[in-house]
Coordinates of C-alpha atoms (C1' of nucleotides) in Angstrom, one line a residue:
Chain A
M1 CA -43.5 -70.4 -200.3
Q2 CA -44.4 -67.4 -198.3
L3 CA -45.9 -64.3 -199.8
F4 CA -43.0 -62.1 -198.7
E5 CA -40.7 -64.1 -200.9
H6 CA -42.2 -62.5 -204.0
N7 CA -43.4 -59.3 -202.5
P8 CA -40.4 -57.1 -201.7
I9 CA -41.4 -54.1 -199.7
K10 CA -39.9 -50.6 -200.0
I11 CA -39.9 -48.6 -196.8
Y12 CA -39.1 -44.9 -196.6
N13 CA -36.2 -44.8 -194.1
S14 CA -36.0 -41.6 -192.1
L15 CA -32.4 -42.2 -191.4
S16 CA -31.5 -42.1 -195.1
G17 CA -34.4 -40.0 -196.4
K18 CA -35.0 -42.6 -199.1
K19 CA -37.2 -45.5 -200.0
E20 CA -35.1 -48.6 -199.3
T21 CA -35.9 -52.3 -200.1
F22 CA -36.8 -54.0 -196.8
T23 CA -34.5 -56.8 -195.8
P24 CA -35.0 -58.1 -192.3
I25 CA -32.1 -59.2 -190.3
E26 CA -33.5 -62.8 -190.1
T27 CA -35.3 -64.0 -193.2
G28 CA -38.9 -64.3 -192.4
Y29 CA -38.8 -62.5 -189.1
V30 CA -39.4 -58.9 -188.3
G31 CA -38.8 -57.0 -185.1
M32 CA -40.7 -53.8 -184.8
Y33 CA -40.8 -51.2 -182.0
V34 CA -43.2 -48.4 -181.8
C35 CA -43.1 -45.7 -179.1
G36 CA -46.4 -45.9 -177.1
P37 CA -48.3 -43.4 -175.2
T38 CA -47.6 -41.7 -171.9
V39 CA -50.7 -42.6 -169.9
Y40 CA -51.4 -39.4 -168.1
S41 CA -54.6 -38.4 -169.9
N42 CA -57.0 -39.6 -172.5
V43 CA -55.3 -40.9 -175.6
H44 CA -54.8 -38.2 -178.2
L45 CA -56.4 -38.6 -181.7
G46 CA -53.0 -37.9 -183.2
N47 CA -51.7 -40.9 -181.2
V48 CA -54.4 -43.0 -182.7
R49 CA -53.4 -42.0 -186.2
T50 CA -49.8 -42.9 -185.6
F51 CA -50.6 -46.2 -184.0
M52 CA -53.1 -47.0 -186.7
S53 CA -50.5 -46.5 -189.3
F54 CA -48.3 -49.0 -187.6
D55 CA -51.2 -51.3 -187.0
M56 CA -51.6 -51.5 -190.8
V57 CA -47.9 -52.0 -191.2
F58 CA -48.1 -54.8 -188.7
R59 CA -51.2 -56.3 -190.4
Y60 CA -49.6 -56.3 -193.8
L61 CA -46.3 -57.8 -192.7
K62 CA -48.2 -60.6 -190.9
H63 CA -50.3 -61.1 -194.1
L64 CA -47.1 -61.6 -196.1
G65 CA -46.1 -64.4 -193.8
Y66 CA -43.6 -62.7 -191.7
K67 CA -43.3 -63.7 -188.1
V68 CA -43.6 -60.2 -186.5
R69 CA -42.7 -59.3 -183.0
Y70 CA -44.3 -56.0 -182.5
V71 CA -43.4 -54.2 -179.3
R72 CA -45.3 -51.1 -178.2
N73 CA -44.6 -49.7 -174.8
I74 CA -46.6 -48.0 -172.2
T75 CA -44.8 -45.0 -170.6
D76 CA -46.0 -45.1 -167.1
A77 CA -43.0 -43.7 -165.2
G78 CA -43.7 -40.1 -166.3
H79 CA -41.7 -37.7 -168.3
L80 CA -40.4 -34.6 -166.8
E81 CA -42.2 -31.5 -167.6
N82 CA -39.0 -30.2 -168.9
D83 CA -35.3 -30.7 -168.1
A84 CA -35.2 -27.7 -165.8
D85 CA -38.0 -29.0 -163.7
A86 CA -37.3 -29.6 -160.1
G87 CA -38.7 -33.1 -160.4
E88 CA -42.4 -33.2 -160.8
D89 CA -43.3 -35.3 -163.8
K90 CA -46.6 -35.4 -165.8
I91 CA -48.0 -38.4 -164.0
T92 CA -47.3 -37.1 -160.6
K93 CA -48.7 -33.7 -161.5
K94 CA -51.9 -35.2 -162.8
A95 CA -52.1 -37.4 -159.7
R96 CA -51.9 -34.3 -157.4
L97 CA -54.6 -32.6 -159.4
E98 CA -56.9 -35.5 -159.2
Q99 CA -56.0 -36.5 -155.6
I100 CA -55.1 -40.0 -156.5
E101 CA -52.1 -42.2 -156.5
P102 CA -49.8 -42.0 -159.6
M103 CA -50.4 -45.6 -160.4
E104 CA -54.1 -44.9 -160.3
V105 CA -53.6 -42.4 -163.1
V106 CA -51.6 -44.9 -165.0
Q107 CA -54.2 -47.6 -164.6
R108 CA -57.1 -45.3 -165.6
Y109 CA -55.6 -44.1 -168.7
T110 CA -54.0 -47.4 -169.7
V111 CA -57.5 -48.9 -169.7
D112 CA -58.9 -45.9 -171.7
F113 CA -56.1 -46.4 -174.2
H114 CA -56.9 -50.0 -174.7
N115 CA -60.6 -49.4 -174.9
I116 CA -60.2 -46.8 -177.6
L117 CA -57.8 -49.0 -179.6
N118 CA -60.2 -51.9 -179.3
T119 CA -63.0 -49.7 -180.6
F120 CA -60.8 -48.9 -183.6
N121 CA -60.2 -52.6 -184.2
F122 CA -56.5 -52.6 -183.5
L123 CA -54.5 -55.8 -183.2
P124 CA -52.8 -56.0 -179.9
P125 CA -49.0 -55.8 -180.1
S126 CA -47.0 -58.9 -179.3
I127 CA -45.5 -57.4 -176.2
E128 CA -46.7 -54.2 -174.5
P129 CA -44.0 -53.5 -171.8
T130 CA -44.2 -50.8 -169.2
A131 CA -41.4 -48.5 -168.1
T132 CA -42.0 -49.2 -164.5
G133 CA -41.6 -52.9 -165.1
H134 CA -38.1 -52.3 -166.5
I135 CA -36.4 -50.2 -163.9
I136 CA -33.6 -52.7 -163.4
E137 CA -32.8 -52.9 -167.1
Q138 CA -32.7 -49.2 -167.2
I139 CA -30.3 -48.9 -164.2
E140 CA -28.0 -51.5 -165.8
L141 CA -28.0 -49.5 -169.1
I142 CA -27.1 -46.3 -167.3
S143 CA -24.2 -48.2 -165.5
T144 CA -22.9 -49.3 -168.9
I145 CA -23.1 -45.9 -170.4
I146 CA -21.2 -44.5 -167.4
E147 CA -18.6 -47.2 -167.7
N148 CA -18.1 -46.4 -171.4
G149 CA -17.5 -42.8 -170.4
F150 CA -20.7 -41.2 -171.9
G151 CA -22.5 -40.5 -168.7
Y152 CA -21.7 -38.6 -165.5
E153 CA -23.3 -38.2 -162.1
V154 CA -24.1 -35.0 -160.4
N155 CA -26.0 -34.8 -157.1
G156 CA -27.6 -38.2 -157.5
S157 CA -28.7 -37.5 -161.1
V158 CA -27.1 -38.9 -164.1
Y159 CA -26.7 -37.2 -167.5
F160 CA -25.7 -38.3 -170.9
D161 CA -22.6 -36.4 -172.2
V162 CA -23.7 -35.4 -175.7
H163 CA -20.5 -33.4 -176.4
K164 CA -18.3 -36.3 -175.4
F165 CA -20.4 -38.6 -177.4
N166 CA -20.3 -36.4 -180.5
E167 CA -16.5 -36.5 -180.5
T168 CA -16.5 -40.2 -181.6
H169 CA -20.2 -40.5 -182.8
E170 CA -22.6 -38.5 -184.9
Y171 CA -25.2 -37.0 -182.6
G172 CA -28.1 -35.7 -184.8
K173 CA -27.8 -38.0 -187.7
L174 CA -31.5 -39.0 -187.7
S175 CA -32.9 -35.5 -187.4
K176 CA -30.1 -34.0 -189.6
R177 CA -29.0 -31.7 -186.9
K178 CA -25.5 -30.6 -186.0
L179 CA -24.4 -30.3 -182.4
E180 CA -23.0 -26.8 -183.3
D181 CA -26.4 -25.6 -184.4
L182 CA -28.0 -27.0 -181.4
I183 CA -25.6 -25.1 -179.1
H184 CA -26.3 -21.9 -180.8
N185 CA -30.0 -22.4 -180.7
T186 CA -30.6 -23.7 -177.2
R187 CA -32.3 -21.4 -174.9
E188 CA -30.9 -20.7 -171.5
L189 CA -33.1 -22.3 -169.0
D190 CA -33.0 -22.0 -165.2
G191 CA -32.2 -24.9 -163.0
Q192 CA -29.8 -26.6 -165.5
S193 CA -26.8 -26.1 -163.3
D194 CA -26.3 -29.8 -162.8
K195 CA -25.7 -30.4 -166.5
R196 CA -22.3 -29.8 -168.1
N197 CA -24.0 -28.7 -171.3
P198 CA -27.6 -27.8 -172.1
Q199 CA -27.7 -30.4 -174.8
D200 CA -27.0 -33.2 -172.3
F201 CA -30.1 -35.2 -171.3
A202 CA -31.1 -37.0 -168.1
L203 CA -30.6 -40.7 -167.7
W204 CA -31.5 -40.7 -164.1
K205 CA -33.1 -38.1 -161.9
R206 CA -32.9 -37.9 -158.1
A207 CA -36.3 -37.7 -156.7
E208 CA -37.4 -34.8 -154.4
P209 CA -38.9 -35.8 -151.1
Q210 CA -42.4 -35.2 -152.2
H211 CA -42.0 -37.3 -155.4
I212 CA -44.0 -40.5 -155.0
M213 CA -42.7 -42.4 -158.0
R214 CA -39.2 -43.5 -157.0
W215 CA -36.9 -46.4 -157.1
P216 CA -33.5 -47.0 -155.4
S217 CA -30.5 -46.9 -157.6
P218 CA -26.7 -46.6 -157.2
W219 CA -27.0 -42.9 -157.5
S220 CA -30.1 -41.9 -155.6
D221 CA -33.6 -42.7 -154.9
G222 CA -35.1 -41.5 -158.2
F223 CA -36.6 -42.3 -161.5
P224 CA -35.3 -42.9 -165.1
G225 CA -34.9 -40.3 -167.8
W226 CA -37.5 -40.2 -170.5
H227 CA -35.5 -41.5 -173.4
L228 CA -34.1 -44.5 -171.6
E229 CA -37.1 -46.9 -171.3
C230 CA -37.4 -47.3 -175.1
T231 CA -33.7 -48.2 -175.4
A232 CA -34.0 -50.7 -172.5
M233 CA -37.1 -52.4 -173.6
S234 CA -36.4 -52.5 -177.4
T235 CA -33.0 -54.1 -176.6
K236 CA -34.5 -56.6 -174.1
Y237 CA -37.3 -57.8 -176.5
L238 CA -35.8 -57.2 -180.0
G239 CA -32.1 -57.3 -179.4
E240 CA -29.4 -54.7 -179.8
Q241 CA -30.2 -54.4 -183.5
F242 CA -33.6 -54.8 -184.9
D243 CA -35.5 -54.1 -188.1
I244 CA -38.2 -51.3 -187.7
H245 CA -38.6 -48.5 -185.2
G246 CA -41.7 -46.3 -185.6
G247 CA -43.2 -43.3 -184.0
G248 CA -44.6 -39.9 -184.5
M249 CA -42.6 -37.4 -186.5
D250 CA -42.4 -35.2 -183.4
L251 CA -40.4 -37.9 -181.6
K252 CA -37.6 -37.8 -184.1
F253 CA -35.9 -35.2 -182.1
P254 CA -34.9 -35.4 -179.4
H255 CA -36.4 -38.7 -178.4
H256 CA -35.3 -41.0 -181.2
E257 CA -32.0 -39.2 -181.6
C258 CA -31.3 -39.9 -177.9
E259 CA -32.3 -43.6 -178.3
I260 CA -29.7 -44.0 -181.0
A261 CA -27.1 -42.2 -178.8
Q262 CA -27.8 -44.4 -175.8
N263 CA -27.6 -47.6 -177.8
E264 CA -24.4 -46.6 -179.5
A265 CA -23.0 -45.4 -176.2
A266 CA -23.9 -48.7 -174.4
K267 CA -23.6 -51.3 -177.0
G268 CA -21.5 -49.7 -179.8
K269 CA -24.2 -50.4 -182.3
S270 CA -26.8 -48.3 -184.1
P271 CA -30.0 -50.1 -183.1
V272 CA -32.4 -49.7 -185.9
N273 CA -32.2 -50.5 -189.6
Y274 CA -35.4 -48.8 -190.7
W275 CA -36.8 -45.7 -189.0
M276 CA -40.4 -44.9 -189.9
H277 CA -42.1 -41.7 -188.8
A278 CA -45.8 -41.1 -189.1
N279 CA -46.8 -37.5 -189.8
M280 CA -49.1 -35.2 -187.8
L281 CA -52.8 -35.0 -187.7
E282 CA -54.4 -31.6 -187.8
L283 CA -57.8 -30.4 -186.9
N284 CA -59.3 -27.9 -189.4
G285 CA -55.9 -27.0 -190.7
Q286 CA -54.2 -26.4 -187.4
R287 CA -52.4 -28.6 -185.0
M288 CA -54.4 -30.0 -182.2
S289 CA -53.8 -28.3 -179.0
K290 CA -55.5 -28.5 -175.7
S291 CA -54.5 -24.9 -174.7
T292 CA -56.2 -23.3 -177.7
G293 CA -59.2 -25.7 -177.6
N294 CA -58.5 -26.9 -181.1
T295 CA -58.8 -30.5 -180.0
V296 CA -61.1 -33.4 -180.0
N297 CA -60.9 -36.7 -178.1
P298 CA -61.4 -40.0 -179.9
D299 CA -64.6 -40.8 -177.9
E300 CA -66.0 -37.3 -178.7
L301 CA -65.4 -38.0 -182.4
L302 CA -67.1 -41.3 -182.2
S303 CA -70.0 -40.1 -180.2
G304 CA -70.5 -36.9 -182.1
N305 CA -70.4 -35.0 -178.8
N306 CA -68.2 -32.1 -179.9
D307 CA -68.2 -28.7 -181.6
F308 CA -66.3 -29.6 -184.7
F309 CA -68.3 -32.3 -186.5
S310 CA -71.9 -32.5 -187.7
K311 CA -72.4 -36.1 -186.6
A312 CA -71.0 -39.2 -185.0
Y313 CA -68.7 -41.3 -187.2
A314 CA -68.2 -45.1 -187.0
P315 CA -64.7 -46.2 -186.1
S316 CA -64.2 -47.9 -189.5
V317 CA -65.1 -44.6 -191.2
I318 CA -62.3 -42.9 -189.3
R319 CA -59.9 -45.8 -190.0
F320 CA -60.9 -45.5 -193.7
F321 CA -60.4 -41.7 -193.7
I322 CA -56.9 -42.2 -192.2
A323 CA -56.0 -45.0 -194.7
Q324 CA -57.0 -42.7 -197.6
S325 CA -53.9 -40.6 -196.9
S326 CA -50.3 -41.7 -196.7
Y327 CA -48.9 -42.1 -193.2
R328 CA -46.1 -39.8 -194.3
S329 CA -48.4 -36.9 -195.1
V330 CA -49.9 -34.4 -192.8
L331 CA -53.6 -35.2 -192.5
D332 CA -56.2 -32.6 -191.9
L333 CA -59.3 -33.9 -190.0
T334 CA -62.3 -31.9 -191.2
N335 CA -66.0 -32.6 -191.3
D336 CA -66.2 -32.4 -195.2
G337 CA -63.3 -34.9 -195.3
L338 CA -65.0 -37.3 -193.0
L339 CA -68.4 -37.0 -194.8
A340 CA -66.7 -37.8 -198.1
S341 CA -64.9 -40.8 -196.7
E342 CA -68.1 -42.0 -195.0
K343 CA -69.8 -42.1 -198.3
G344 CA -67.0 -43.8 -200.1
F345 CA -66.6 -46.3 -197.2
Y346 CA -70.2 -47.5 -197.4
R347 CA -70.0 -47.7 -201.2
L348 CA -67.0 -50.0 -200.8
M349 CA -68.8 -52.1 -198.2
D350 CA -71.9 -52.4 -200.4
A351 CA -69.7 -53.8 -203.1
V352 CA -68.1 -56.3 -200.8
N353 CA -71.4 -57.4 -199.6
L354 CA -72.5 -58.0 -203.2
L355 CA -69.8 -60.5 -203.8
E356 CA -71.6 -63.5 -202.5
K357 CA -74.7 -62.6 -204.7
L358 CA -72.8 -62.4 -208.0
E359 CA -73.6 -64.9 -210.7
V360 CA -70.7 -66.5 -212.4
S361 CA -70.1 -66.9 -216.1
K362 CA -67.8 -69.1 -218.2
A363 CA -65.2 -66.3 -218.6
S364 CA -64.1 -63.0 -217.0
T365 CA -64.0 -59.7 -218.7
I366 CA -61.1 -58.4 -216.6
N367 CA -57.7 -59.7 -215.5
I368 CA -58.3 -60.4 -211.9
N369 CA -54.8 -61.6 -211.3
A370 CA -53.3 -58.4 -212.6
W371 CA -55.7 -56.4 -210.4
R372 CA -54.7 -58.6 -207.4
Q373 CA -51.1 -57.9 -207.9
S374 CA -51.7 -54.2 -208.2
C375 CA -53.1 -54.3 -204.6
Y376 CA -49.9 -55.9 -203.5
D377 CA -47.8 -53.5 -205.4
A378 CA -49.5 -50.6 -203.7
M379 CA -48.8 -51.9 -200.2
N380 CA -45.3 -53.0 -201.2
D381 CA -44.5 -49.4 -202.0
D382 CA -44.1 -48.0 -198.5
F383 CA -47.4 -49.2 -197.4
N384 CA -49.3 -46.9 -199.9
S385 CA -52.8 -47.5 -198.6
P386 CA -54.4 -44.7 -200.7
I387 CA -53.3 -46.4 -203.9
L388 CA -54.6 -49.7 -202.5
I389 CA -58.0 -48.1 -201.8
A390 CA -58.1 -46.8 -205.4
N391 CA -57.7 -50.3 -206.5
L392 CA -60.4 -51.5 -204.2
F393 CA -62.8 -49.0 -205.8
E394 CA -61.8 -50.3 -209.2
A395 CA -63.0 -53.7 -207.9
A396 CA -66.1 -52.1 -206.5
K397 CA -67.0 -50.6 -209.9
Y398 CA -66.4 -54.0 -211.5
I399 CA -68.5 -55.8 -208.9
N400 CA -71.4 -53.4 -209.6
Q401 CA -71.0 -53.9 -213.3
I402 CA -71.2 -57.6 -213.0
K403 CA -74.4 -57.3 -211.0
E404 CA -75.9 -55.2 -213.8
G405 CA -74.8 -57.7 -216.3
K406 CA -72.4 -55.4 -218.0
E407 CA -69.3 -57.5 -217.1
T408 CA -68.9 -61.1 -216.3
I409 CA -66.7 -63.2 -214.1
S410 CA -65.7 -66.9 -213.8
A411 CA -66.2 -68.9 -210.7
E412 CA -62.5 -69.2 -210.2
D413 CA -62.0 -65.5 -210.6
L414 CA -64.8 -64.7 -208.3
A415 CA -63.2 -66.7 -205.6
T416 CA -60.0 -64.8 -206.1
L417 CA -61.8 -61.5 -206.1
T418 CA -63.6 -62.4 -202.9
N419 CA -60.5 -63.7 -201.2
T420 CA -58.5 -60.6 -202.2
M421 CA -61.1 -58.1 -201.1
N422 CA -61.4 -59.8 -197.8
I423 CA -57.6 -59.8 -197.3
F424 CA -57.1 -56.1 -198.0
V425 CA -60.4 -54.6 -196.7
F426 CA -60.6 -56.5 -193.4
D427 CA -57.2 -58.1 -192.7
V428 CA -54.8 -55.4 -193.9
L429 CA -56.8 -52.2 -193.6
G430 CA -58.6 -53.6 -190.5
L431 CA -61.9 -52.2 -191.5
E432 CA -65.1 -53.7 -190.1
N433 CA -68.1 -54.7 -192.1
V434 CA -70.6 -52.4 -190.4
V435 CA -73.2 -52.6 -193.1
K436 CA -75.9 -55.0 -192.2
N437 CA -77.0 -56.9 -195.2
D438 CA -79.9 -59.2 -195.7
S439 CA -78.2 -62.5 -194.8
G440 CA -81.7 -64.2 -194.8
T441 CA -81.3 -65.4 -191.3
D442 CA -82.1 -62.7 -188.8
K443 CA -85.6 -61.5 -187.8
L444 CA -85.1 -58.0 -189.1
T445 CA -84.6 -59.4 -192.6
G446 CA -87.8 -61.4 -192.3
A447 CA -89.7 -58.3 -191.2
V448 CA -88.3 -56.0 -193.9
N449 CA -88.9 -58.7 -196.6
V450 CA -92.6 -58.7 -195.6
L451 CA -92.7 -54.9 -196.1
I452 CA -90.9 -55.2 -199.4
K453 CA -93.4 -57.8 -200.6
L454 CA -96.4 -55.6 -199.6
R455 CA -94.8 -52.6 -201.4
Q456 CA -94.3 -54.7 -204.5
E457 CA -97.9 -55.7 -204.4
A458 CA -99.0 -52.1 -204.0
R459 CA -96.7 -51.1 -207.0
A460 CA -98.2 -53.9 -209.0
N461 CA -101.7 -52.4 -208.3
K462 CA -100.3 -48.9 -209.1
D463 CA -101.0 -47.8 -205.5
F464 CA -97.9 -45.6 -205.4
A465 CA -99.2 -43.6 -202.5
L466 CA -98.9 -46.8 -200.4
S467 CA -95.7 -48.0 -201.9
D468 CA -93.9 -44.6 -201.3
K469 CA -95.3 -44.5 -197.8
I470 CA -93.7 -47.9 -197.0
R471 CA -90.4 -46.8 -198.6
D472 CA -90.4 -43.3 -196.9
E473 CA -91.3 -44.5 -193.5
L474 CA -88.7 -47.3 -193.6
A475 CA -86.1 -44.7 -194.6
E476 CA -87.1 -42.6 -191.6
A477 CA -86.4 -45.7 -189.5
G478 CA -83.0 -46.0 -191.0
I479 CA -83.7 -48.7 -193.6
L480 CA -83.0 -47.8 -197.2
L481 CA -84.7 -49.8 -200.0
K482 CA -82.8 -50.2 -203.2
D483 CA -84.7 -51.4 -206.3
G484 CA -82.5 -53.5 -208.5
K485 CA -82.9 -55.5 -211.6
D486 CA -83.5 -58.7 -209.7
G487 CA -85.7 -57.3 -206.9
T488 CA -85.4 -55.0 -203.9
T489 CA -82.6 -55.1 -201.3
Y490 CA -82.1 -52.9 -198.3
S491 CA -79.4 -51.5 -196.1
V492 CA -79.5 -50.3 -192.6
N493 CA -78.0 -46.9 -191.8
Chain B
rG1 C1' -33.0 -17.4 -186.3
rG2 C1' -31.8 -22.9 -187.4
rU3 C1' -33.5 -27.9 -189.3
rG4 C1' -37.0 -30.6 -192.0
rU5 C1' -41.6 -31.5 -194.7
rC6 C1' -44.7 -29.5 -198.1
rG7 C1' -47.8 -26.2 -201.6
rU8 C1' -52.1 -30.8 -207.0
rG9 C1' -58.8 -29.7 -210.1
rG10 C1' -65.1 -27.1 -206.2
rC11 C1' -63.3 -30.3 -201.6
rC12 C1' -60.1 -34.4 -199.8
rG13 C1' -55.9 -36.9 -201.5
rA14 C1' -52.1 -40.3 -204.6
rG15 C1' -48.4 -39.7 -208.1
rU16 C1' -41.2 -37.9 -208.8
rG17 C1' -39.2 -36.9 -216.1
rG18 C1' -43.4 -38.7 -221.3
rC19 C1' -48.8 -43.3 -221.0
rU20 C1' -51.4 -37.8 -216.3
rA21 C1' -54.9 -42.5 -209.3
rG22 C1' -59.1 -42.8 -206.4
rG23 C1' -63.0 -40.8 -203.2
rC24 C1' -66.6 -36.8 -202.4
rU25 C1' -69.3 -32.7 -204.7
rC26 C1' -71.8 -30.7 -209.2
rA27 C1' -74.2 -31.2 -214.3
rG28 C1' -76.4 -34.4 -218.1
rC29 C1' -77.9 -39.4 -219.5
rU30 C1' -79.4 -44.8 -218.7
rC31 C1' -82.5 -47.5 -215.4
rU32 C1' -87.1 -46.5 -212.4
rG33 C1' -94.3 -45.3 -211.8
rC34 C1' -91.2 -41.5 -209.2
rA35 C1' -87.0 -41.7 -206.3
rA36 C1' -82.8 -44.0 -204.2
rA37 C1' -78.9 -47.2 -205.5
rA38 C1' -75.9 -48.6 -209.6
rG39 C1' -73.7 -47.6 -214.4
rC40 C1' -72.2 -44.0 -218.4
rU41 C1' -70.6 -39.0 -219.8
rG42 C1' -68.7 -34.2 -218.6
rC43 C1' -65.8 -30.5 -215.4
rU44 C1' -58.6 -31.9 -216.5
rA45 C1' -55.3 -29.6 -211.9
rC46 C1' -50.3 -29.4 -210.3
rA47 C1' -48.3 -21.7 -205.8
rG48 C1' -45.3 -17.9 -208.8
rC49 C1' -41.0 -16.7 -211.8
rG50 C1' -36.6 -18.4 -214.2
rG51 C1' -33.5 -22.7 -215.7
rU52 C1' -32.1 -28.0 -217.4
rU53 C1' -34.4 -31.4 -221.2
rC54 C1' -36.9 -33.5 -227.4
rG55 C1' -40.3 -33.5 -223.2
rA56 C1' -41.4 -31.4 -216.1
rA57 C1' -46.7 -31.5 -211.6
rU58 C1' -42.2 -34.6 -211.2
rC59 C1' -35.0 -32.3 -211.6
rC60 C1' -32.2 -27.3 -210.3
rG61 C1' -32.5 -22.1 -208.5
rC62 C1' -35.1 -18.0 -206.6
rU63 C1' -39.7 -15.8 -204.5
rC64 C1' -44.2 -16.3 -201.9
rG65 C1' -47.0 -19.3 -198.5
rA66 C1' -48.2 -23.4 -195.0
rC67 C1' -46.9 -26.9 -191.3
rA68 C1' -43.8 -29.4 -187.9
rC69 C1' -39.4 -29.8 -184.9
rC70 C1' -35.5 -27.0 -182.2
rU71 C1' -39.0 -27.1 -174.9
rC72 C1' -43.3 -32.1 -172.8
rC73 C1' -45.7 -33.8 -177.3
rA74 C1' -47.5 -39.5 -181.7

RNA sequence: GGUGUCGUGGCCGAGUGGCUAGGCUCAGCUCUGCAAAAGCUGCUACAGCGGUUCGAAUCCGCUCGACACCUCCA
């Protein structure tokens, strides 16, 4: 009996605009695709938030016993700056600026991306395919779309015929747009003469002579359009229809809309059963933007080397901060918010670290199984991590009360409590236990315990000047003493 | 201009018809030699105006405001 059998999940499906009970295509198996980063610069913090949301989805599905194939691509072929562009893409542009090969850019920022995600304790996806590794699949896909009458070639470039597609299909059904409205609201851009209509999008672009990233194709030496790779790779690794497709809210249109169109044009099927979109991350109430300077890199946030925050924050504190809001809400990154989360996070960790020191009684004063189920209920409801965390704090309070002798717990319930806390805090939320506690084995513990003992002797002799000196100087060194009923413990800042 | 999301207490942030999360901050208390930590208590909110209902933060309408997308963007 797997956990998922009695834990039905509800997922907010962007396609229907409603929460729907999740039913995978194959019982026990989940195929999930998330649009990955374009590796032309350091990974954006907003990217981190989006991927972290899906990391928690991945973690929870795995915990429930699903066999999950999680595919998150690396876009290394470069998107066009815009459709009117003569052919220089982001990666080529960056390469020219930095006087290096495009693939060098890709390599550098792919490594950066992985480093940052490792720092934040991400689980690696099952498959992390690259766009440049799937040129052949993309060319085949274009051929099929042309054969089916939804693509046309002009001057070595191939475009998707949105108007033709819309005659028999519904372009805009994900983003709730109508082609008519799009026609009225599309700006006239220069250099679009190749397209039959401004709403059409590129499937293949002929490369200009100076363009370094290029591949041969039936139409020209060129490169694939920027919506195509996700269709090609999701189909290859998850099939023509799969369970969950995720990404940032800003990809809903046009990127995901075009993915649906390409799939339907090529395979005649709508590819995805559940579309999930993570909302935006703001910095001090405004969108992050490099041009206005209202932006901070992940490594700057972690190191404290920035103009926005008063200090450096641990990766788990940031993870905790993000988990305290719903993935579907806009989240505002502020110093006050991070400070509040930091305090809460360490309080939670302190409680977790107390678990192994609790004394058991014959009976428990709370219903631990009901509490445990409420943790599952929270995550089953569209991965509601804020509610889950509220439940974890309920447990923290209970743990502290047990320690104070105000509540009791049985040995069996303590095992359940410990197990459940570990599951949700570490396995599902992906937090790391950064609080060093006195495990009684390392040398620091020995040394601090000597000082604690000296202080206790001083206190017994009413030499409070000495005892306070020990306490205060340890505090300055980052070691906080906590006097409890059963003696003194410490924590390291 | 169009489309969409949303406006919750000092701050952050859940909650979609009645039982009204959680964190942080602040005040008081318990504990303590004093602190810290922990516990207890208090502060009780849903942008505004109408409407539906026995009952609305939650549904409907309007107004005001914010954000995102419509162009590369997670």
